[in-house]
Amino acid sequence: MGRSGQSGRGAPVFWYRTGEFPLLLLRRDQHSTGNGKPLRRARRIHRHRCGGRLRRGDRIHPVSDCFIPSAGSGHPSTRPCRELRPHRSRLPGDRQRLRGFPVRAILPTVLASRRPRHRDVARARKRQRRPHRRPVKVVYVCTLERGGPLSHVRDLALSVAAEGMDVHVVCASAQTARELRANGVAATAIAVRHKFDLRGASAIWPLLRGADVVHTHDRRAGLLARTQAPVRGAHSVHTFHGLPDELFGEVGSDGAAWRPGASRLRVAWLRYGLLRLEALLSYVGTVVVPSRALLEFVLRNGFPATRLRHIPYGVATRRRAPRPCSDPPRIGTAAILERRKGIDVLLEACARLSAPYELHVFGDGRERAALEAQSRRLRTSACFHGFVDDLGPRLDDLDVFALPTRGDNLPVAILEAMASALPVIATKVGGNPELVEDGVNGRLVAVDDVSGLADALEWTLTDEGRRQALGRAGAQRLEERFHPASVARRIVALYDELCASST
């Protein structure tokens, strides 16, 4: 506590310890005897010129008399105070009752907000009701020139823009950029050639300015653009479309997983190197997984569950019933011509069919020359069309769709076939069982089962009523579970949740 003394002609002086603040304890029990100077302001305590800071042993100079006027004094400017009773306090005399209090005990009260709490609650509610000043800006980045992820980005961008968001697409395909701009969506074509293309990454950087969400859709974009989002102050969302072929066979497989001819060292690197890197990158933002099978796989391999969201692809229905069967029937498939897609198994199965048929293969890849040679050797009626931009109308001309893939996520090609109301024959791997229900909208066969695939094709094509029923069921399933509007609403809800969490 402080010490009091005398200075000059008996004026009280107060010394205080370091770290304490002199606080006057007013006495309210003395009767007010007058109204000395009711309108006079209190004087400031004299400060030192060197910063105005009191030190140990400094004296507080006496202040002249200052009275608190009595409520009953009759002065016209007198207003009763609710905190002080109508008594007098003589400041110079009260200096004998100064006490030292720690500064840390006083500062919280001094610095506390004086605004009424009910006003803060009302303002917060008003801000919640107030609409966004501007729409959420979403930048989609896909460095693939073709394939299912690019088709998904195109459809998703249009659907999200229809929900009222500001959408900008960065893609590698100039034609896709022109199509998006023709539909009212801003798009820029930038070529990113490999995972270490710093020039391509620097070209993406200025397009992320002002973005609220950056949504990437392939491994190159996830490595080069996803990491730029936090620097730009945006939320990062990455759609995990797939895995390397050496690991894809383990996704949703109920038996022995298919493995291509790869060394144990490469498989070990992919499992304990690449997957661990993807798991670490998932902490940058949120990861969207299209199929439940792939979701279970990444959870088993170290991905954090709190960062994962399951949202499937969405494709619009083009027709609700298949057209009458052609003569001869037209069997079709659409895929990248790699060994993982199992087109070689489809050629073997078609060679075993007893009735005439036509096989149409849409897509291109490294295995195309070998598959064409196999088709000539088996003498199948196969036509390889390569990559086509208008896959939907091409599928409308088919009678049945087959995709005997050895490993997959959630094939967009199957969704496109369901949009054309086609029966689908696929393998029991990856997310295929989430799209095709055996005997309802198609058939499911085992991986590399040539006889089972041939029997499923015969079973579908020999009964027109069954084929029609399977096609209608597929279109209805697509409408109920994979409609692009419902998928876009789930994506928009995710964006709103991320943006709301940062405010």
XYZ file of C-alpha atoms in Angstrom:
503
model
C 0.000 0.000 0.000
C 1.031 3.598 -0.488
C 2.437 6.048 2.075
C 1.111 9.528 2.683
C 3.138 12.529 3.872
C 3.113 16.331 4.090
C 4.485 18.768 1.548
C 4.607 22.518 1.788
C 1.857 23.815 4.117
C 0.348 20.511 5.051
C -0.889 19.424 1.618
C -1.132 15.605 1.529
C 1.387 13.835 -0.682
C 1.149 10.204 -1.845
C 4.014 7.917 -2.820
C 3.249 4.604 -4.582
C 5.128 1.439 -5.403
C 6.269 0.394 -8.879
C 3.466 -1.307 -10.842
C 0.684 0.333 -8.810
C -1.817 3.035 -9.702
C -3.097 5.641 -7.194
C -6.868 5.279 -6.815
C -9.044 7.595 -4.745
C -11.506 5.920 -2.378
C -14.385 8.416 -2.140
C -16.437 8.752 1.051
C -20.150 9.159 0.566
C -21.176 9.404 4.204
C -20.486 13.151 4.668
C -23.423 15.485 4.309
C -23.241 18.002 1.492
C -23.007 21.540 2.875
C -23.035 23.595 -0.276
C -22.585 23.863 -3.979
C -19.099 25.270 -4.383
C -18.206 25.240 -8.080
C -20.624 22.841 -9.751
C -19.699 23.704 -13.336
C -15.977 23.666 -12.931
C -14.149 20.782 -14.615
C -11.690 18.570 -12.808
C -8.098 19.483 -13.446
C -5.517 17.192 -14.967
C -2.741 15.896 -12.757
C 0.496 17.598 -13.741
C 2.725 15.350 -15.843
C 6.469 15.310 -16.282
C 7.776 16.452 -19.608
C 9.580 13.191 -20.232
C 6.535 11.223 -21.373
C 4.228 12.030 -18.492
C 5.061 8.823 -16.657
C 5.051 8.653 -12.851
C 8.002 6.943 -11.210
C 8.668 5.537 -7.826
C 8.680 8.332 -5.264
C 6.981 10.951 -7.494
C 4.438 13.198 -5.803
C 0.911 13.969 -6.905
C 0.374 17.702 -6.557
C -2.677 18.963 -4.693
C -5.762 19.927 -6.678
C -8.045 22.787 -5.693
C -11.466 22.144 -4.162
C -13.954 20.500 -6.479
C -17.424 19.616 -5.289
C -20.031 17.211 -6.527
C -23.223 19.270 -6.438
C -26.100 18.086 -4.334
C -29.264 16.948 -6.130
C -31.286 19.334 -4.022
C -29.063 22.357 -4.457
C -31.427 23.976 -6.963
C -28.816 24.797 -9.587
C -30.461 24.745 -13.032
C -27.651 22.649 -14.557
C -27.639 20.084 -11.802
C -28.643 16.548 -12.887
C -28.956 13.751 -10.366
C -26.353 11.012 -10.793
C -27.494 7.441 -10.332
C -24.108 6.262 -9.117
C -23.384 8.989 -6.514
C -25.595 10.009 -3.673
C -26.029 13.769 -3.067
C -22.985 14.207 -0.844
C -19.815 16.205 -1.172
C -16.317 14.920 -1.805
C -13.372 17.195 -1.150
C -10.592 15.992 -3.432
C -7.598 17.563 -1.629
C -8.762 16.217 1.666
C -9.465 12.810 0.238
C -5.843 12.370 -0.794
C -5.177 10.932 2.599
C -7.365 7.998 1.519
C -5.469 7.203 -1.710
C -4.474 3.586 -2.019
C -2.136 1.781 -4.431
C -3.726 -0.825 -6.701
C -1.914 -3.108 -9.215
C -2.219 -1.829 -12.765
C -3.208 -5.299 -14.028
C -6.261 -5.151 -11.745
C -7.436 -1.841 -13.226
C -6.603 -2.072 -16.957
C -9.193 -4.763 -17.832
C -11.945 -2.564 -16.469
C -10.591 0.562 -18.149
C -10.151 -1.099 -21.527
C -13.409 -3.056 -21.464
C -16.015 -2.249 -24.111
C -18.748 0.059 -22.836
C -21.262 -0.849 -25.552
C -24.435 -2.519 -24.362
C -24.449 -6.234 -25.100
C -27.985 -6.260 -26.412
C -26.944 -3.876 -29.165
C -24.115 -6.201 -30.238
C -26.536 -9.128 -30.434
C -28.978 -7.079 -32.492
C -26.248 -5.961 -34.869
C -24.988 -9.553 -35.259
C -28.466 -10.742 -36.115
C -28.814 -7.907 -38.607
C -25.536 -8.904 -40.270
C -26.741 -12.501 -40.528
C -29.905 -11.397 -42.282
C -27.998 -9.072 -44.582
C -27.231 -10.690 -47.978
C -23.704 -10.980 -49.331
C -22.387 -7.762 -50.794
C -20.969 -9.707 -53.716
C -21.292 -13.288 -54.912
C -18.691 -15.814 -53.863
C -15.935 -16.027 -56.464
C -14.876 -19.575 -57.352
C -11.897 -20.389 -59.576
C -11.784 -23.902 -61.057
C -8.389 -25.190 -62.208
C -7.970 -28.281 -64.407
C -4.779 -28.899 -66.364
C -6.116 -31.921 -68.330
C -6.941 -31.482 -71.988
C -9.597 -34.231 -72.045
C -11.154 -36.932 -69.917
C -13.767 -37.351 -67.205
C -12.393 -34.692 -64.793
C -12.532 -32.036 -67.518
C -16.117 -32.998 -68.425
C -17.019 -32.777 -64.741
C -15.441 -29.314 -64.429
C -17.377 -28.047 -67.455
C -20.724 -29.300 -66.153
C -20.022 -28.220 -62.575
C -18.973 -24.693 -63.570
C -22.198 -24.150 -65.498
C -24.345 -25.510 -62.655
C -22.566 -23.498 -59.940
C -22.804 -20.328 -62.043
C -26.549 -20.971 -62.335
C -26.663 -20.948 -58.498
C -25.529 -17.295 -58.532
C -21.793 -17.620 -57.920
C -19.022 -15.807 -59.760
C -17.204 -18.610 -61.620
C -13.917 -18.514 -63.495
C -12.436 -21.644 -65.097
C -8.727 -22.146 -65.795
C -8.271 -25.099 -68.140
C -5.783 -26.452 -70.648
C -8.295 -26.901 -73.459
C -8.851 -23.803 -75.597
C -12.014 -25.318 -77.051
C -13.485 -25.929 -73.584
C -12.679 -22.319 -72.675
C -14.525 -21.086 -75.771
C -17.547 -23.249 -74.961
C -17.690 -21.933 -71.402
C -17.406 -18.304 -72.519
C -20.195 -18.912 -75.036
C -22.370 -20.036 -72.101
C -21.574 -16.942 -70.013
C -18.808 -18.390 -67.794
C -15.404 -16.706 -67.713
C -12.643 -19.085 -68.811
C -8.922 -18.886 -69.550
C -6.803 -21.506 -71.323
C -3.372 -22.042 -69.723
C -1.114 -24.984 -70.541
C 0.552 -26.659 -67.555
C 2.788 -29.351 -69.011
C 4.023 -31.198 -65.916
C 4.019 -31.126 -62.113
C 7.071 -28.830 -61.963
C 5.942 -26.316 -64.596
C 6.623 -23.115 -62.653
C 5.890 -20.963 -65.688
C 2.380 -22.389 -65.925
C 1.910 -21.980 -62.172
C 2.968 -18.327 -62.364
C 0.435 -17.776 -65.166
C -2.325 -19.092 -62.876
C -1.296 -16.820 -59.978
C -2.874 -13.513 -61.193
C -6.152 -15.290 -62.019
C -6.589 -16.224 -58.345
C -6.790 -12.582 -57.232
C -9.995 -11.887 -55.342
C -11.012 -15.553 -55.274
C -12.909 -16.858 -52.272
C -12.533 -20.536 -53.245
C -9.947 -22.230 -55.482
C -11.179 -25.660 -56.623
C -8.571 -27.889 -58.309
C -9.327 -31.082 -60.241
C -6.166 -33.050 -61.017
C -2.782 -33.844 -59.484
C -0.883 -31.114 -61.334
C -3.439 -28.478 -60.380
C -3.530 -29.835 -56.841
C 0.214 -29.420 -56.489
C 0.683 -26.082 -58.262
C -2.597 -24.181 -57.769
C -3.967 -25.626 -54.535
C -0.912 -24.419 -52.616
C -1.372 -20.875 -53.979
C -4.899 -20.536 -52.592
C -3.964 -19.820 -48.928
C -1.421 -17.228 -50.069
C -4.201 -15.472 -51.972
C -6.447 -15.652 -48.908
C -8.799 -18.150 -50.558
C -10.159 -21.476 -49.388
C -8.761 -24.545 -51.105
C -10.971 -27.381 -52.381
C -9.534 -30.317 -54.299
C -11.497 -33.111 -55.989
C -9.611 -36.400 -55.701
C -10.490 -38.021 -59.026
C -8.299 -41.075 -58.972
C -5.105 -42.994 -58.294
C -2.238 -44.381 -60.349
C -3.066 -47.585 -62.193
C -0.865 -49.619 -59.832
C -3.169 -48.788 -56.900
C -6.551 -48.373 -58.594
C -7.308 -52.073 -58.521
C -7.505 -51.991 -54.709
C -10.383 -49.498 -54.679
C -13.692 -51.260 -54.030
C -12.328 -54.667 -55.019
C -13.972 -57.704 -53.388
C -11.287 -60.099 -54.531
C -7.671 -60.136 -55.646
C -6.723 -56.639 -56.803
C -5.517 -56.226 -60.365
C -1.924 -55.033 -60.588
C -0.182 -54.120 -63.828
C 3.404 -55.161 -64.421
C 5.161 -52.766 -62.062
C 8.167 -53.211 -59.815
C 7.786 -53.503 -56.064
C 9.864 -50.378 -55.654
C 7.419 -48.321 -57.718
C 4.397 -49.717 -55.868
C 6.106 -48.923 -52.545
C 6.811 -45.346 -53.702
C 3.204 -44.846 -54.785
C 1.786 -46.231 -51.561
C 4.173 -44.729 -49.002
C 5.367 -41.700 -50.963
C 2.722 -40.333 -53.306
C -0.255 -41.234 -51.109
C 1.421 -39.738 -48.032
C 2.126 -36.555 -49.964
C -1.524 -36.355 -51.040
C -2.563 -36.907 -47.426
C -0.354 -34.008 -46.305
C -1.684 -31.746 -49.061
C -5.215 -32.456 -47.874
C -4.464 -30.327 -44.789
C -4.257 -27.273 -47.091
C -8.038 -27.318 -47.504
C -10.962 -29.633 -48.173
C -10.837 -32.767 -50.347
C -13.940 -33.889 -52.260
C -14.103 -37.625 -53.026
C -16.699 -38.669 -55.651
C -17.183 -42.341 -54.673
C -17.592 -44.056 -51.324
C -15.185 -46.789 -52.405
C -12.375 -44.287 -52.950
C -13.325 -42.497 -49.728
C -12.836 -45.709 -47.733
C -9.537 -46.346 -49.493
C -8.013 -42.929 -48.695
C -9.206 -43.149 -45.096
C -7.304 -46.413 -44.737
C -4.197 -44.710 -46.116
C -3.829 -41.803 -43.729
C -6.113 -39.090 -45.098
C -7.712 -36.999 -42.296
C -11.437 -37.703 -42.031
C -12.182 -34.091 -41.034
C -10.905 -32.851 -44.410
C -12.880 -35.252 -46.620
C -16.309 -34.762 -48.197
C -18.202 -37.257 -50.351
C -19.912 -35.499 -53.268
C -20.503 -37.483 -56.499
C -20.435 -36.286 -60.075
C -23.563 -34.949 -61.738
C -24.793 -35.421 -65.311
C -28.055 -34.186 -66.809
C -30.499 -36.716 -68.238
C -30.890 -36.479 -72.008
C -33.747 -38.974 -72.377
C -35.771 -41.188 -70.038
C -36.132 -44.310 -72.215
C -33.869 -45.994 -74.776
C -34.661 -45.906 -78.438
C -35.658 -49.129 -80.276
C -32.825 -51.574 -80.714
C -30.800 -51.339 -83.912
C -30.215 -54.172 -86.328
C -27.566 -55.315 -85.721
C -27.314 -54.129 -82.070
C -24.761 -51.448 -81.309
C -22.464 -52.021 -78.348
C -20.382 -49.071 -77.229
C -17.751 -47.962 -74.716
C -15.935 -44.699 -73.944
C -12.619 -44.623 -72.109
C -8.961 -43.730 -72.249
C -7.368 -46.618 -74.097
C -5.173 -47.893 -71.290
C -4.902 -51.416 -69.983
C -6.740 -50.429 -66.788
C -9.963 -49.799 -68.737
C -10.214 -53.442 -69.891
C -11.076 -52.790 -73.550
C -9.123 -55.948 -74.451
C -11.573 -57.974 -72.359
C -14.501 -56.356 -74.188
C -13.001 -57.360 -77.557
C -12.609 -60.958 -76.370
C -16.214 -61.041 -75.099
C -17.652 -59.583 -78.296
C -15.806 -62.230 -80.332
C -17.816 -64.887 -78.442
C -21.253 -63.429 -79.245
C -23.388 -65.617 -81.474
C -25.543 -62.857 -82.981
C -24.256 -60.055 -85.237
C -23.298 -56.797 -83.549
C -21.394 -53.530 -83.958
C -18.781 -52.368 -81.442
C -18.017 -48.626 -81.207
C -15.021 -47.509 -79.125
C -14.722 -43.796 -78.220
C -11.420 -42.631 -76.805
C -7.705 -42.703 -77.427
C -4.563 -43.699 -75.617
C -1.311 -45.616 -75.682
C -3.019 -48.998 -76.177
C -4.973 -48.011 -79.266
C -2.625 -49.612 -81.797
C -2.479 -52.862 -79.820
C -6.277 -52.942 -79.441
C -6.821 -52.363 -83.159
C -4.421 -55.215 -83.895
C -6.304 -57.441 -81.444
C -9.613 -56.535 -83.105
C -8.274 -57.521 -86.521
C -6.923 -60.763 -85.134
C -10.265 -61.658 -83.515
C -12.203 -60.420 -86.567
C -14.569 -58.338 -84.464
C -16.768 -55.652 -85.962
C -15.089 -52.860 -83.989
C -14.776 -49.213 -84.989
C -12.325 -46.946 -83.105
C -13.496 -43.320 -83.252
C -10.812 -41.716 -81.087
C -11.669 -38.778 -78.837
C -14.941 -37.064 -79.673
C -16.151 -33.736 -78.306
C -19.863 -34.540 -78.481
C -19.957 -37.867 -76.626
C -23.598 -37.519 -75.524
C -25.155 -37.615 -79.011
C -22.835 -40.492 -79.953
C -24.070 -42.530 -76.991
C -27.673 -41.825 -77.939
C -27.138 -43.973 -81.038
C -26.073 -47.039 -79.002
C -28.175 -49.914 -77.619
C -26.004 -51.043 -74.684
C -22.928 -49.648 -72.921
C -20.071 -51.771 -71.517
C -17.071 -50.752 -69.402
C -15.075 -53.748 -68.062
C -12.583 -51.545 -66.184
C -10.012 -53.168 -63.889
C -9.985 -50.234 -61.499
C -11.874 -46.942 -61.347
C -13.369 -44.222 -59.185
C -16.809 -43.104 -60.379
C -16.663 -43.313 -64.203
C -18.229 -40.296 -65.884
C -18.686 -42.452 -69.001
C -21.175 -44.663 -67.131
C -23.076 -41.569 -65.986
C -23.199 -40.361 -69.585
C -24.566 -43.758 -70.665
C -27.258 -43.574 -67.971
C -28.121 -40.086 -69.244
C -28.837 -41.728 -72.624
C -31.035 -44.352 -70.891
C -28.691 -47.188 -71.858
C -28.299 -50.477 -69.995
C -24.806 -50.578 -68.470
C -22.581 -53.642 -68.061
C -19.613 -52.971 -65.775
C -17.227 -54.696 -63.373
C -17.539 -55.015 -59.597
C -14.738 -52.606 -58.800
C -14.332 -49.004 -57.615
C -17.482 -46.939 -57.601
C -19.227 -48.970 -60.329
C -21.594 -50.686 -57.844
C -22.697 -47.223 -56.693
C -23.892 -46.500 -60.237
C -25.066 -49.894 -61.503
C -27.347 -52.177 -59.511
C -27.094 -55.697 -60.838
C -30.304 -56.706 -62.579
C -31.968 -53.287 -62.103
C -30.263 -50.891 -64.501
C -27.523 -53.179 -65.826
C -25.238 -56.074 -64.960
C -22.081 -56.357 -62.820
C -19.396 -58.917 -63.670
C -16.029 -59.863 -62.205
C -12.778 -58.295 -63.359
C -11.224 -60.047 -66.395
C -14.231 -62.389 -66.683
C -14.579 -62.729 -70.455
C -17.305 -65.398 -70.295
C -19.335 -63.446 -67.727
C -19.154 -60.300 -69.830
C -20.254 -62.161 -72.981
C -23.186 -63.749 -71.124
C -24.253 -60.342 -69.753
C -24.247 -58.866 -73.254
C -26.326 -61.779 -74.588
C -28.735 -61.540 -71.634
C -29.316 -57.820 -72.284
C -29.607 -57.830 -76.071
C -31.795 -60.915 -76.564
C -34.810 -59.465 -74.698
C -35.993 -56.045 -75.917
C -38.408 -55.532 -73.030
C -35.661 -56.229 -70.521
C -33.307 -53.835 -72.293
C -35.949 -51.095 -72.256
C -36.632 -51.621 -68.539
C -32.926 -51.507 -67.668
C -32.477 -48.268 -69.637
C -35.436 -46.543 -67.967
C -34.243 -47.607 -64.510
C -30.792 -46.167 -65.220
C -32.208 -42.807 -66.312
C -34.397 -42.666 -63.208
C -31.463 -43.528 -60.940
C -29.398 -40.764 -62.529
C -32.234 -38.263 -62.039
C -32.655 -39.148 -58.372
C -29.039 -39.456 -57.215
C -26.730 -37.744 -59.690
C -28.642 -34.775 -61.035
C -26.241 -31.859 -61.700
C -28.473 -29.335 -59.914
C -28.468 -31.335 -56.666
C -24.721 -31.921 -56.915
C -24.159 -28.192 -57.529
C -26.240 -27.320 -54.459
C -24.080 -29.587 -52.321
C -20.934 -27.998 -53.714
C -22.327 -24.487 -53.148
C -23.252 -25.436 -49.574
C -19.640 -26.503 -49.042
C -18.382 -23.173 -50.417
C -20.788 -21.216 -48.192
C -19.705 -23.231 -45.165
C -16.025 -22.537 -45.827
C -16.603 -18.809 -46.422
C -18.792 -18.495 -43.317
C -16.141 -20.174 -41.151
C -13.639 -17.404 -41.984
C -15.913 -14.483 -41.022
